[in-house]
Amino acid sequence: MLLVGVAACVAGGTHAADAADAADATGGSRRILVCGGRTAIVDITPDHPEGVVEWSWPDSTREGWVLPDGNVLLALSKGGSTPRGAAIEIKRGANGAADEIIWRYDGTQDEVNSIQKTPDGTYVLTEAGPNPRLLEIAADGSVKVEFPLACQKQNSHMQSRMARKQADGTYLVPHLLDFAIIRYDAAGKELTRIDTHVPGDAKVNSWPFTAISLADGGILAGLTNGNRVVEYGRDGKLRWEVTAADTADSINDACGIQRLSSGNTMIASYRIGKDGVRLMEVSPDKKIVWKWQANVPNVHHFQVLAVDGVAVPWPPLR
């Protein structure tokens, strides 16, 4: 079910600064929207390595965005008031005012696993369940695009993750148990497929979580239980990777990924890396240049908003 123009104020949004326990952060400051067991905008600095929470939302989330206008777009996990998952856009309250949900989609199957707002103002999401599908919905609730996803149906939770509409009108969707990143056209036709199996080792569970388009046509992917982040060229061939072995086991279930303008890659270690690493930033030569070791809930996905006080340009590569 879709709800637009919701005027209800939500008391759950929190703006008071709030700190969690932590062990360490290195290499300067990072301001980050974290999604997972906790949903919050956190400012992580050498003085506050645990992170100071400047805004939060009470629900567990699959992913989220801070949009250019300051609104927050979230894919809500299944459970509680969202038994089939949901997606919401929140107008954050100013000067003590309550947050307001201004757009909402309630899932109709098992889960809503991703959400994206396009430059045209439409919302792209994926639903998992008996009939896995991608939807592109206008702000007024009308469905602009709908097609079935070419993935297995035995395990709905493992059907899809961070789907993204591309500038050329195609859609990139990572399918976990299918070990595939598929590009679809607007009619749902499969155009290309990248096999994410680790070459020479089919036993590695290199299930894709992200499919991030790079400027040169490459694709950046977190391969979850494969404990690695990889980059494929235009031809779908592996051209770069960083693994748990490269990071002293700091990578443990590589879920959310973001490529920064520096060329560094931020990685969420969902199952928590060695010594409590939740997030780490890795250089192209595979050196950890920043990490977040905090006693906080797991990070499923995230958006880096600023590095050392400098805002990350829109759109973020995540």
PDB file of C-alpha atoms in Angstrom, residues 14 17 26-27 70 72 90 121 154 188 192 201 255 269 274 283 301:
ATOM      1  CA  THR A  14      15.442  12.140  17.905  1.00  0.00           C
ATOM      2  CA  ALA A  17      22.944  14.505  20.892  1.00  0.00           C
ATOM      3  CA  THR A  26      41.249   6.833  13.396  1.00  0.00           C
ATOM      4  CA  GLY A  27      42.108   9.191  10.587  1.00  0.00           C
ATOM      5  CA  GLY A  70      17.709  17.282   3.946  1.00  0.00           C
ATOM      6  CA  VAL A  72      15.695  11.193   4.866  1.00  0.00           C
ATOM      7  CA  ILE A  90      10.840  11.852   6.271  1.00  0.00           C
ATOM      8  CA  GLY A 121      11.242  12.427  -8.147  1.00  0.00           C
ATOM      9  CA  GLN A 154      12.914 -20.494  -2.464  1.00  0.00           C
ATOM     10  CA  GLY A 188      12.280  -6.272 -17.258  1.00  0.00           C
ATOM     11  CA  THR A 192      23.662  -8.208 -18.904  1.00  0.00           C
ATOM     12  CA  ASP A 201      36.338 -21.358  -5.469  1.00  0.00           C
ATOM     13  CA  CYS A 255      27.353  -5.348   2.992  1.00  0.00           C
ATOM     14  CA  SER A 269      31.358  -5.096   8.181  1.00  0.00           C
ATOM     15  CA  LYS A 274      38.094  -8.274  14.115  1.00  0.00           C
ATOM     16  CA  SER A 283      42.534   3.024  -0.055  1.00  0.00           C
ATOM     17  CA  HIS A 301      24.212   0.035   4.883  1.00  0.00           C
TER      18      HIS A 301
END
